[in-house]
Each structure stands twice: as C-alpha cells, then as structure tokens.
Amino acid sequence: MQIFAKGFNFSQDGPGNRLVYHLSGCNMRCIWCSNPEGMDKSAGKSVLIKDVIAESVSCKPMFFSGGGVTFTGGEATLQYEELLQVLIALKKENINTAIETNGTSEKLQIILPYIDHLIMDFKHYDSDILKKYTGVDNEIIKKNFELNCKNNVKQLIRIPLINNVNSDFPEKFAEYFSSFNTENTVFEFLPYHEYGKEKWKSAYLVTDGFIKPEVLMKFNATFKNYGLKITKT
C-alpha cells in the first residue's frame, strides 16, 4: 500500500479512537482539498500489506469507545486490490473498519461487506458543476448512493459547504436525497475551512469559500423539513 500519512484520531473518522491510514492518490482535484500532498499516487511510502495488518492488530488495545481502523486519502478505493486484502484480514481479527471515500469507485459495492462504517462525500447534486470544481462528474457517486439506499446500507454522507460552489441551494440537495430510502443514511455538513491552504504548491483557487452561519442553519432546517437525519461528529 502507498501511504502518505497515518495516526490516531478520535470520533471524526468513524466512531471511537481510530488508527487512520491516508492512502496515496486521488482521482479528484477539489480546489479546496485539505490534503493536496496526497493527490499523487506516488506520495508517501510503500508499505507491505502484511505490515499494515500487523500494525493494526498490535493497536487493538487502543481501539476504545468502539474504535478501529479507518482508510482515507487521497481516495482509498484507488488502491482497491490492496484495500480489499487488508479489510478482509482485519475483519477476521474482529477489528472495526471504516473508509472515507468520494464515492467514485465502481467497486465500492464489493468491499462494503468488509466495512463497518461507510463515510462518503457528496459534494454536489449537479454533475457539471461538480466536474468544474473537482474534475470528476457525479454519475458513479449517485449510482453508489442510490444502491446503498436500495440495499439499506448504513452510510454517513458528508457535504462540504463552500461558498459560491454548492452552498446556495439546500433544497436541491434535499430533494434529491429524499427521493430514496434514507432510513440508514445520516448527513453531515462540513463548513469550508482553509486548514490545507498552506500545503498547496500550486495556486490555491478558493478566494471566498467561507459560509455564513445562517447558511448552515438553512441546510439543517431544510434537511429536517425533508425528513433527512443529520449529525455532527
């Protein structure tokens, strides 16, 4: 596996205390990305699968409050073959697993049986606008979301809110989501921040990304009105 960062985090990358692996490479180029150093698939260093498994097992005593291991990125599913092997091994060890993904993998459904917590971004309901700001459309993202709803897959859908990109039309998001069975779906809003701005080697293109408090309030109220469940981790 190619890994550019790792460390422990509590509750923000899945429940409890978790060992978080940031896998190298991403197929999106979000202009607000907070981990631009991980976009390149060669970032970080190569680690043997058996070593990732061994390290995870050795950390079992640290997985308190329902914790475990989370794979994020970059985009973790780009290393599908390696990720699947590790997930299968960790489940045999009864280790709680989670992934954070942009939802663009055609193979996401294959690895779902080995994931306890699916955290998936849904950055825009409009495919053309999403492609403008990330380089990727939302065809596969919508397909995965809808399949997860159809199959009652437990999922946390995170929506980063960026001014002038996707924060003006909460009803458009809510109308789309409410068209499906969201019984096992919870939504979380992530207001724009600049934590990764200084890590960009190229020009940082977001100039007015912060949202006003009333925008977040509007999203919360709109989703509640549509019967959609929301959370804050």
Tab-separated table of N, CA and C in Angstrom, residues 54-205:
chain	number	residue	atom	x	y	z
A	54	ALA	N	-0.414	-6.218	10.508
A	54	ALA	CA	0.250	-6.463	11.798
A	54	ALA	C	0.186	-5.233	12.694
A	55	GLU	N	0.411	-4.084	12.125
A	55	GLU	CA	0.358	-2.849	12.917
A	55	GLU	C	-1.048	-2.622	13.468
A	56	SER	N	-2.054	-2.855	12.625
A	56	SER	CA	-3.447	-2.677	13.051
A	56	SER	C	-3.787	-3.617	14.201
A	57	VAL	N	-3.370	-4.859	14.083
A	57	VAL	CA	-3.644	-5.849	15.137
A	57	VAL	C	-2.935	-5.454	16.434
A	58	SER	N	-1.719	-4.967	16.322
A	58	SER	CA	-0.954	-4.582	17.516
A	58	SER	C	-1.585	-3.395	18.240
A	59	CYS	N	-2.417	-2.629	17.516
A	59	CYS	CA	-3.039	-1.443	18.115
A	59	CYS	C	-4.406	-1.720	18.723
A	60	LYS	N	-4.832	-2.972	18.734
A	60	LYS	CA	-6.154	-3.314	19.270
A	60	LYS	C	-6.458	-2.680	20.637
A	61	PRO	N	-5.498	-2.672	21.572
A	61	PRO	CA	-5.803	-2.072	22.884
A	61	PRO	C	-6.163	-0.592	22.815
A	62	MET	N	-5.815	0.060	21.699
A	62	MET	CA	-6.091	1.486	21.561
A	62	MET	C	-7.461	1.782	20.971
A	63	PHE	N	-8.150	0.729	20.520
A	63	PHE	CA	-9.424	0.954	19.830
A	63	PHE	C	-10.594	1.035	20.815
A	64	PHE	N	-10.517	1.988	21.727
A	64	PHE	CA	-11.570	2.107	22.729
A	64	PHE	C	-12.750	2.924	22.195
A	65	SER	N	-13.850	2.844	22.900
A	65	SER	CA	-15.098	3.539	22.540
A	65	SER	C	-15.600	3.151	21.150
A	66	GLY	N	-15.424	1.889	20.805
A	66	GLY	CA	-15.906	1.418	19.503
A	66	GLY	C	-14.993	1.731	18.344
A	67	GLY	N	-13.730	2.007	18.647
A	67	GLY	CA	-12.781	2.401	17.614
A	67	GLY	C	-12.293	1.255	16.749
A	68	GLY	N	-11.365	1.578	15.876
A	68	GLY	CA	-10.839	0.594	14.941
A	68	GLY	C	-9.899	1.245	13.952
A	69	VAL	N	-9.975	0.810	12.701
A	69	VAL	CA	-9.073	1.296	11.655
A	69	VAL	C	-9.890	1.967	10.553
A	70	THR	N	-9.426	3.130	10.120
A	70	THR	CA	-10.072	3.866	9.035
A	70	THR	C	-9.092	4.074	7.903
A	71	PHE	N	-9.574	3.870	6.681
A	71	PHE	CA	-8.780	4.138	5.480
A	71	PHE	C	-9.388	5.333	4.760
A	72	THR	N	-8.541	6.344	4.562
A	72	THR	CA	-8.986	7.554	3.903
A	72	THR	C	-7.938	7.937	2.870
A	73	GLY	N	-7.879	9.187	2.470
A	73	GLY	CA	-6.940	9.524	1.415
A	73	GLY	C	-6.441	10.946	1.504
A	74	GLY	N	-6.241	11.417	0.258
A	74	GLY	CA	-6.443	10.803	-1.045
A	74	GLY	C	-7.797	10.129	-1.174
A	75	GLU	N	-7.826	9.159	-2.081
A	75	GLU	CA	-9.014	8.342	-2.284
A	75	GLU	C	-8.633	6.881	-2.112
A	76	ALA	N	-9.059	6.296	-0.986
A	76	ALA	CA	-8.621	4.953	-0.598
A	76	ALA	C	-8.978	3.887	-1.624
A	77	THR	N	-10.106	4.039	-2.304
A	77	THR	CA	-10.551	2.985	-3.222
A	77	THR	C	-9.710	2.896	-4.493
A	78	LEU	N	-8.834	3.878	-4.727
A	78	LEU	CA	-7.941	3.774	-5.882
A	78	LEU	C	-6.950	2.621	-5.703
A	79	GLN	N	-6.694	2.254	-4.443
A	79	GLN	CA	-5.840	1.101	-4.145
A	79	GLN	C	-6.738	-0.084	-3.774
A	80	TYR	N	-7.668	-0.366	-4.651
A	80	TYR	CA	-8.728	-1.329	-4.378
A	80	TYR	C	-8.204	-2.706	-3.989
A	81	GLU	N	-7.291	-3.259	-4.767
A	81	GLU	CA	-6.809	-4.622	-4.519
A	81	GLU	C	-6.168	-4.734	-3.138
A	82	GLU	N	-5.314	-3.794	-2.815
A	82	GLU	CA	-4.634	-3.814	-1.524
A	82	GLU	C	-5.630	-3.566	-0.387
A	83	LEU	N	-6.524	-2.611	-0.606
A	83	LEU	CA	-7.516	-2.272	0.417
A	83	LEU	C	-8.412	-3.462	0.737
A	84	LEU	N	-8.847	-4.161	-0.284
A	84	LEU	CA	-9.717	-5.319	-0.067
A	84	LEU	C	-9.016	-6.391	0.753
A	85	GLN	N	-7.752	-6.664	0.433
A	85	GLN	CA	-6.999	-7.682	1.184
A	85	GLN	C	-6.883	-7.309	2.665
A	86	VAL	N	-6.586	-6.042	2.920
A	86	VAL	CA	-6.422	-5.609	4.305
A	86	VAL	C	-7.756	-5.659	5.049
A	87	LEU	N	-8.824	-5.201	4.415
A	87	LEU	CA	-10.134	-5.198	5.065
A	87	LEU	C	-10.582	-6.607	5.434
A	88	ILE	N	-10.377	-7.534	4.520
A	88	ILE	CA	-10.748	-8.930	4.792
A	88	ILE	C	-9.969	-9.463	5.998
A	89	ALA	N	-8.672	-9.155	6.025
A	89	ALA	CA	-7.829	-9.627	7.137
A	89	ALA	C	-8.243	-8.995	8.463
A	90	LEU	N	-8.568	-7.708	8.444
A	90	LEU	CA	-8.950	-7.029	9.680
A	90	LEU	C	-10.277	-7.542	10.214
A	91	LYS	N	-11.194	-7.877	9.326
A	91	LYS	CA	-12.476	-8.419	9.790
A	91	LYS	C	-12.278	-9.790	10.436
A	92	LYS	N	-11.320	-10.573	9.928
A	92	LYS	CA	-11.009	-11.865	10.553
A	92	LYS	C	-10.454	-11.677	11.959
A	93	GLU	N	-9.858	-10.516	12.194
A	93	GLU	CA	-9.312	-10.193	13.515
A	93	GLU	C	-10.331	-9.456	14.383
A	94	ASN	N	-11.566	-9.367	13.888
A	94	ASN	CA	-12.637	-8.670	14.606
A	94	ASN	C	-12.294	-7.216	14.905
A	95	ILE	N	-11.640	-6.574	13.965
A	95	ILE	CA	-11.305	-5.160	14.091
A	95	ILE	C	-12.335	-4.330	13.330
A	96	ASN	N	-12.859	-3.319	13.990
A	96	ASN	CA	-13.831	-2.425	13.375
A	96	ASN	C	-13.181	-1.640	12.241
A	97	THR	N	-13.862	-1.564	11.102
A	97	THR	CA	-13.274	-0.917	9.930
A	97	THR	C	-14.153	0.216	9.416
A	98	ALA	N	-13.509	1.203	8.811
A	98	ALA	CA	-14.224	2.319	8.195
A	98	ALA	C	-13.430	2.809	6.996
A	99	ILE	N	-14.142	3.377	6.024
A	99	ILE	CA	-13.460	4.072	4.936
A	99	ILE	C	-14.115	5.424	4.724
A	100	GLU	N	-13.300	6.368	4.307
A	100	GLU	CA	-13.788	7.664	3.864
A	100	GLU	C	-13.506	7.739	2.377
A	101	THR	N	-14.539	7.974	1.581
A	101	THR	CA	-14.408	7.885	0.132
A	101	THR	C	-15.192	8.983	-0.559
A	102	ASN	N	-14.768	9.315	-1.777
A	102	ASN	CA	-15.537	10.274	-2.567
A	102	ASN	C	-16.655	9.592	-3.357
A	103	GLY	N	-16.743	8.274	-3.237
A	103	GLY	CA	-17.859	7.548	-3.832
A	103	GLY	C	-17.768	7.273	-5.314
A	104	THR	N	-16.589	7.470	-5.909
A	104	THR	CA	-16.467	7.340	-7.362
A	104	THR	C	-16.043	5.947	-7.834
A	105	SER	N	-15.857	5.025	-6.919
A	105	SER	CA	-15.372	3.698	-7.308
A	105	SER	C	-16.510	2.781	-7.752
A	106	GLU	N	-16.344	2.165	-8.910
A	106	GLU	CA	-17.296	1.166	-9.402
A	106	GLU	C	-17.261	-0.088	-8.533
A	107	LYS	N	-16.191	-0.249	-7.756
A	107	LYS	CA	-16.016	-1.462	-6.951
A	107	LYS	C	-16.390	-1.260	-5.483
A	108	LEU	N	-16.975	-0.123	-5.177
A	108	LEU	CA	-17.327	0.148	-3.790
A	108	LEU	C	-18.251	-0.916	-3.210
A	109	GLN	N	-19.200	-1.374	-4.007
A	109	GLN	CA	-20.164	-2.353	-3.515
A	109	GLN	C	-19.502	-3.686	-3.139
A	110	ILE	N	-18.362	-3.979	-3.766
A	110	ILE	CA	-17.666	-5.240	-3.491
A	110	ILE	C	-17.030	-5.222	-2.103
A	111	ILE	N	-16.522	-4.060	-1.697
A	111	ILE	CA	-15.831	-4.001	-0.406
A	111	ILE	C	-16.767	-3.679	0.764
A	112	LEU	N	-18.002	-3.289	0.471
A	112	LEU	CA	-18.926	-2.918	1.545
A	112	LEU	C	-19.111	-3.995	2.617
A	113	PRO	N	-19.144	-5.305	2.256
A	113	PRO	CA	-19.327	-6.326	3.299
A	113	PRO	C	-18.219	-6.347	4.353
A	114	TYR	N	-17.083	-5.725	4.048
A	114	TYR	CA	-15.949	-5.737	4.974
A	114	TYR	C	-15.768	-4.393	5.671
A	115	ILE	N	-16.769	-3.508	5.531
A	115	ILE	CA	-16.703	-2.171	6.117
A	115	ILE	C	-17.810	-2.004	7.145
A	116	ASP	N	-17.443	-1.603	8.348
A	116	ASP	CA	-18.439	-1.344	9.387
A	116	ASP	C	-19.034	0.051	9.282
A	117	HIS	N	-18.227	0.999	8.813
A	117	HIS	CA	-18.691	2.381	8.734
A	117	HIS	C	-18.266	2.990	7.394
A	118	LEU	N	-19.275	3.311	6.586
A	118	LEU	CA	-19.029	3.945	5.302
A	118	LEU	C	-19.264	5.444	5.438
A	119	ILE	N	-18.216	6.214	5.177
A	119	ILE	CA	-18.304	7.673	5.192
A	119	ILE	C	-18.038	8.146	3.760
A	120	MET	N	-19.047	8.738	3.140
A	120	MET	CA	-18.946	9.070	1.720
A	120	MET	C	-19.280	10.538	1.480
A	121	ASP	N	-18.429	11.212	0.744
A	121	ASP	CA	-18.692	12.595	0.363
A	121	ASP	C	-19.749	12.658	-0.736
A	122	PHE	N	-20.536	13.728	-0.697
A	122	PHE	CA	-21.437	14.039	-1.805
A	122	PHE	C	-21.349	15.548	-1.972
A	123	LYS	N	-20.464	15.971	-2.867
A	123	LYS	CA	-20.076	17.374	-2.932
A	123	LYS	C	-21.034	18.253	-3.726
A	124	HIS	N	-21.743	17.661	-4.666
A	124	HIS	CA	-22.688	18.465	-5.454
A	124	HIS	C	-23.708	17.579	-6.141
A	125	TYR	N	-24.951	18.058	-6.170
A	125	TYR	CA	-26.024	17.334	-6.855
A	125	TYR	C	-25.953	17.522	-8.369
A	126	ASP	N	-25.275	18.590	-8.819
A	126	ASP	CA	-25.170	18.901	-10.246
A	126	ASP	C	-23.851	18.363	-10.800
A	127	SER	N	-23.942	17.468	-11.758
A	127	SER	CA	-22.756	16.784	-12.273
A	127	SER	C	-21.772	17.736	-12.953
A	128	ASP	N	-22.296	18.675	-13.739
A	128	ASP	CA	-21.421	19.602	-14.465
A	128	ASP	C	-20.676	20.531	-13.517
A	129	ILE	N	-21.383	21.016	-12.492
A	129	ILE	CA	-20.720	21.903	-11.525
A	129	ILE	C	-19.670	21.137	-10.730
A	130	LEU	N	-19.989	19.903	-10.338
A	130	LEU	CA	-19.010	19.092	-9.614
A	130	LEU	C	-17.748	18.909	-10.453
A	131	LYS	N	-17.927	18.615	-11.730
A	131	LYS	CA	-16.772	18.393	-12.612
A	131	LYS	C	-15.943	19.667	-12.762
A	132	LYS	N	-16.609	20.809	-12.759
A	132	LYS	CA	-15.908	22.086	-12.889
A	132	LYS	C	-14.931	22.294	-11.742
A	133	TYR	N	-15.327	21.905	-10.535
A	133	TYR	CA	-14.508	22.187	-9.355
A	133	TYR	C	-13.664	21.007	-8.870
A	134	THR	N	-13.925	19.811	-9.383
A	134	THR	CA	-13.167	18.633	-8.923
A	134	THR	C	-12.556	17.825	-10.061
A	135	GLY	N	-13.023	18.052	-11.283
A	135	GLY	CA	-12.531	17.297	-12.419
A	135	GLY	C	-13.259	15.992	-12.657
A	136	VAL	N	-14.249	15.668	-11.812
A	136	VAL	CA	-14.974	14.394	-11.903
A	136	VAL	C	-16.473	14.661	-11.793
A	137	ASP	N	-17.275	13.960	-12.614
A	137	ASP	CA	-18.726	14.135	-12.508
A	137	ASP	C	-19.291	13.239	-11.409
A	138	ASN	N	-20.605	13.283	-11.207
A	138	ASN	CA	-21.189	12.546	-10.084
A	138	ASN	C	-22.005	11.327	-10.498
A	139	GLU	N	-21.819	10.840	-11.708
A	139	GLU	CA	-22.600	9.698	-12.184
A	139	GLU	C	-22.414	8.466	-11.295
A	140	ILE	N	-21.176	8.087	-11.024
A	140	ILE	CA	-20.917	6.895	-10.210
A	140	ILE	C	-21.233	7.171	-8.744
A	141	ILE	N	-21.002	8.404	-8.298
A	141	ILE	CA	-21.318	8.765	-6.917
A	141	ILE	C	-22.807	8.565	-6.657
A	142	LYS	N	-23.630	9.074	-7.563
A	142	LYS	CA	-25.080	8.910	-7.417
A	142	LYS	C	-25.470	7.431	-7.489
A	143	LYS	N	-24.828	6.710	-8.375
A	143	LYS	CA	-25.121	5.273	-8.502
A	143	LYS	C	-24.846	4.549	-7.193
A	144	ASN	N	-23.692	4.842	-6.582
A	144	ASN	CA	-23.349	4.197	-5.309
A	144	ASN	C	-24.297	4.620	-4.197
A	145	PHE	N	-24.612	5.902	-4.133
A	145	PHE	CA	-25.535	6.376	-3.103
A	145	PHE	C	-26.891	5.681	-3.223
A	146	GLU	N	-27.388	5.612	-4.441
A	146	GLU	CA	-28.712	5.033	-4.659
A	146	GLU	C	-28.723	3.531	-4.388
A	147	LEU	N	-27.640	2.841	-4.745
A	147	LEU	CA	-27.543	1.415	-4.431
A	147	LEU	C	-27.490	1.197	-2.920
A	148	ASN	N	-26.749	2.049	-2.232
A	148	ASN	CA	-26.665	1.931	-0.780
A	148	ASN	C	-28.038	2.120	-0.138
A	149	CYS	N	-28.797	3.082	-0.642
A	149	CYS	CA	-30.152	3.302	-0.122
A	149	CYS	C	-31.040	2.096	-0.418
A	150	LYS	N	-30.956	1.590	-1.622
A	150	LYS	CA	-31.778	0.442	-2.024
A	150	LYS	C	-31.475	-0.779	-1.170
A	151	ASN	N	-30.191	-0.955	-0.831
A	151	ASN	CA	-29.762	-2.136	-0.073
A	151	ASN	C	-29.692	-1.880	1.439
A	152	ASN	N	-30.215	-0.742	1.879
A	152	ASN	CA	-30.234	-0.384	3.304
A	152	ASN	C	-28.852	-0.390	3.945
A	153	VAL	N	-27.862	0.051	3.189
A	153	VAL	CA	-26.501	0.148	3.711
A	153	VAL	C	-26.402	1.351	4.643
A	154	LYS	N	-25.825	1.134	5.817
A	154	LYS	CA	-25.611	2.239	6.744
A	154	LYS	C	-24.512	3.144	6.189
A	155	GLN	N	-24.829	4.429	6.031
A	155	GLN	CA	-23.849	5.341	5.446
A	155	GLN	C	-23.961	6.736	6.053
A	156	LEU	N	-22.803	7.358	6.220
A	156	LEU	CA	-22.720	8.752	6.627
A	156	LEU	C	-22.324	9.546	5.395
A	157	ILE	N	-23.198	10.437	4.956
A	157	ILE	CA	-22.936	11.256	3.776
A	157	ILE	C	-22.491	12.636	4.237
A	158	ARG	N	-21.291	13.026	3.845
A	158	ARG	CA	-20.750	14.319	4.232
A	158	ARG	C	-20.797	15.288	3.052
A	159	ILE	N	-21.292	16.484	3.330
A	159	ILE	CA	-21.399	17.521	2.308
A	159	ILE	C	-20.543	18.708	2.722
A	160	PRO	N	-19.380	18.898	2.080
A	160	PRO	CA	-18.591	20.100	2.370
A	160	PRO	C	-19.319	21.302	1.784
A	161	LEU	N	-19.490	22.344	2.566
A	161	LEU	CA	-20.221	23.525	2.098
A	161	LEU	C	-19.239	24.644	1.783
A	162	ILE	N	-19.163	24.998	0.508
A	162	ILE	CA	-18.229	26.017	0.042
A	162	ILE	C	-19.001	27.133	-0.644
A	163	ASN	N	-18.804	28.340	-0.177
A	163	ASN	CA	-19.482	29.491	-0.758
A	163	ASN	C	-19.167	29.612	-2.248
A	164	ASN	N	-20.166	29.934	-3.031
A	164	ASN	CA	-20.064	30.097	-4.489
A	164	ASN	C	-19.842	28.786	-5.239
A	165	VAL	N	-19.875	27.658	-4.516
A	165	VAL	CA	-19.727	26.351	-5.165
A	165	VAL	C	-20.993	25.515	-4.996
A	166	ASN	N	-21.430	25.331	-3.749
A	166	ASN	CA	-22.570	24.425	-3.534
A	166	ASN	C	-23.484	24.827	-2.374
A	167	SER	N	-23.292	26.014	-1.814
A	167	SER	CA	-23.992	26.357	-0.570
A	167	SER	C	-25.286	27.147	-0.768
A	168	ASP	N	-25.682	27.393	-1.997
A	168	ASP	CA	-26.839	28.254	-2.251
A	168	ASP	C	-28.175	27.529	-2.363
A	169	PHE	N	-28.137	26.222	-2.557
A	169	PHE	CA	-29.384	25.522	-2.870
A	169	PHE	C	-29.591	24.266	-2.012
A	170	PRO	N	-29.816	24.446	-0.717
A	170	PRO	CA	-30.018	23.270	0.143
A	170	PRO	C	-31.206	22.420	-0.288
A	171	GLU	N	-32.232	23.041	-0.827
A	171	GLU	CA	-33.404	22.283	-1.241
A	171	GLU	C	-33.089	21.346	-2.401
A	172	LYS	N	-32.180	21.737	-3.275
A	172	LYS	CA	-31.800	20.871	-4.387
A	172	LYS	C	-31.151	19.589	-3.873
A	173	PHE	N	-30.277	19.725	-2.876
A	173	PHE	CA	-29.678	18.553	-2.243
A	173	PHE	C	-30.764	17.701	-1.589
A	174	ALA	N	-31.596	18.344	-0.772
A	174	ALA	CA	-32.608	17.620	-0.003
A	174	ALA	C	-33.627	16.933	-0.907
A	175	GLU	N	-34.014	17.583	-1.982
A	175	GLU	CA	-34.965	16.980	-2.918
A	175	GLU	C	-34.399	15.704	-3.512
A	176	TYR	N	-33.141	15.748	-3.888
A	176	TYR	CA	-32.507	14.548	-4.456
A	176	TYR	C	-32.436	13.432	-3.426
A	177	PHE	N	-31.864	13.712	-2.271
A	177	PHE	CA	-31.686	12.674	-1.249
A	177	PHE	C	-33.010	12.063	-0.798
A	178	SER	N	-34.033	12.899	-0.657
A	178	SER	CA	-35.307	12.414	-0.129
A	178	SER	C	-36.079	11.556	-1.120
A	179	SER	N	-35.566	11.439	-2.342
A	179	SER	CA	-36.211	10.586	-3.344
A	179	SER	C	-35.915	9.109	-3.110
A	180	PHE	N	-35.035	8.831	-2.152
A	180	PHE	CA	-34.595	7.459	-1.927
A	180	PHE	C	-34.819	7.054	-0.475
A	181	ASN	N	-34.626	5.770	-0.217
A	181	ASN	CA	-34.798	5.250	1.139
A	181	ASN	C	-33.565	5.620	1.975
A	182	THR	N	-33.720	6.602	2.841
A	182	THR	CA	-32.579	7.062	3.651
A	182	THR	C	-32.714	6.642	5.112
A	183	GLU	N	-33.397	5.533	5.327
A	183	GLU	CA	-33.601	5.038	6.691
A	183	GLU	C	-32.282	4.830	7.422
A	184	ASN	N	-31.260	4.333	6.700
A	184	ASN	CA	-29.959	4.064	7.309
A	184	ASN	C	-28.895	5.076	6.883
A	185	THR	N	-29.346	6.238	6.444
A	185	THR	CA	-28.430	7.284	5.984
A	185	THR	C	-28.498	8.489	6.909
A	186	VAL	N	-27.313	8.994	7.287
A	186	VAL	CA	-27.210	10.202	8.100
A	186	VAL	C	-26.342	11.195	7.335
A	187	PHE	N	-26.696	12.461	7.424
A	187	PHE	CA	-25.987	13.508	6.682
A	187	PHE	C	-25.241	14.436	7.638
A	188	GLU	N	-24.075	14.890	7.177
A	188	GLU	CA	-23.279	15.833	7.971
A	188	GLU	C	-22.776	16.945	7.064
A	189	PHE	N	-22.871	18.180	7.540
A	189	PHE	CA	-22.396	19.338	6.786
A	189	PHE	C	-21.033	19.769	7.317
A	190	LEU	N	-20.109	20.018	6.402
A	190	LEU	CA	-18.751	20.418	6.769
A	190	LEU	C	-18.470	21.803	6.214
A	191	PRO	N	-18.643	22.856	7.017
A	191	PRO	CA	-18.362	24.210	6.531
A	191	PRO	C	-16.917	24.349	6.057
A	192	TYR	N	-16.734	25.098	5.008
A	192	TYR	CA	-15.418	25.329	4.413
A	192	TYR	C	-14.414	25.834	5.450
A	193	HIS	N	-13.181	25.334	5.326
A	193	HIS	CA	-12.062	25.822	6.137
A	193	HIS	C	-10.821	25.889	5.256
A	194	GLU	N	-9.770	26.493	5.766
A	194	GLU	CA	-8.539	26.663	4.985
A	194	GLU	C	-7.356	25.915	5.597
A	195	TYR	N	-7.652	24.814	6.318
A	195	TYR	CA	-6.588	24.104	7.021
A	195	TYR	C	-5.498	23.581	6.083
A	196	GLY	N	-5.853	23.311	4.839
A	196	GLY	CA	-4.862	22.766	3.919
A	196	GLY	C	-4.273	23.774	2.958
A	197	LYS	N	-4.650	25.033	3.101
A	197	LYS	CA	-4.252	26.057	2.139
A	197	LYS	C	-2.740	26.176	1.988
A	198	GLU	N	-2.029	26.146	3.102
A	198	GLU	CA	-0.577	26.347	3.062
A	198	GLU	C	0.169	25.148	2.475
A	199	LYS	N	-0.534	24.021	2.324
A	199	LYS	CA	0.123	22.821	1.789
A	199	LYS	C	0.104	22.769	0.263
A	200	TRP	N	-0.645	23.685	-0.357
A	200	TRP	CA	-0.728	23.694	-1.816
A	200	TRP	C	0.560	24.265	-2.414
A	201	LYS	N	1.149	23.525	-3.353
A	201	LYS	CA	2.342	24.016	-4.040
A	201	LYS	C	1.947	24.856	-5.249
A	202	SER	N	0.780	24.562	-5.822
A	202	SER	CA	0.251	25.380	-6.906
A	202	SER	C	-0.693	26.424	-6.312
A	203	ALA	N	-1.252	27.272	-7.167
A	203	ALA	CA	-2.132	28.343	-6.693
A	203	ALA	C	-3.376	27.780	-6.009
A	204	TYR	N	-3.737	28.363	-4.881
A	204	TYR	CA	-4.957	27.986	-4.161
A	204	TYR	C	-6.095	28.823	-4.735
A	205	LEU	N	-7.063	28.163	-5.345
A	205	LEU	CA	-8.035	28.859	-6.175
A	205	LEU	C	-9.303	29.308	-5.455
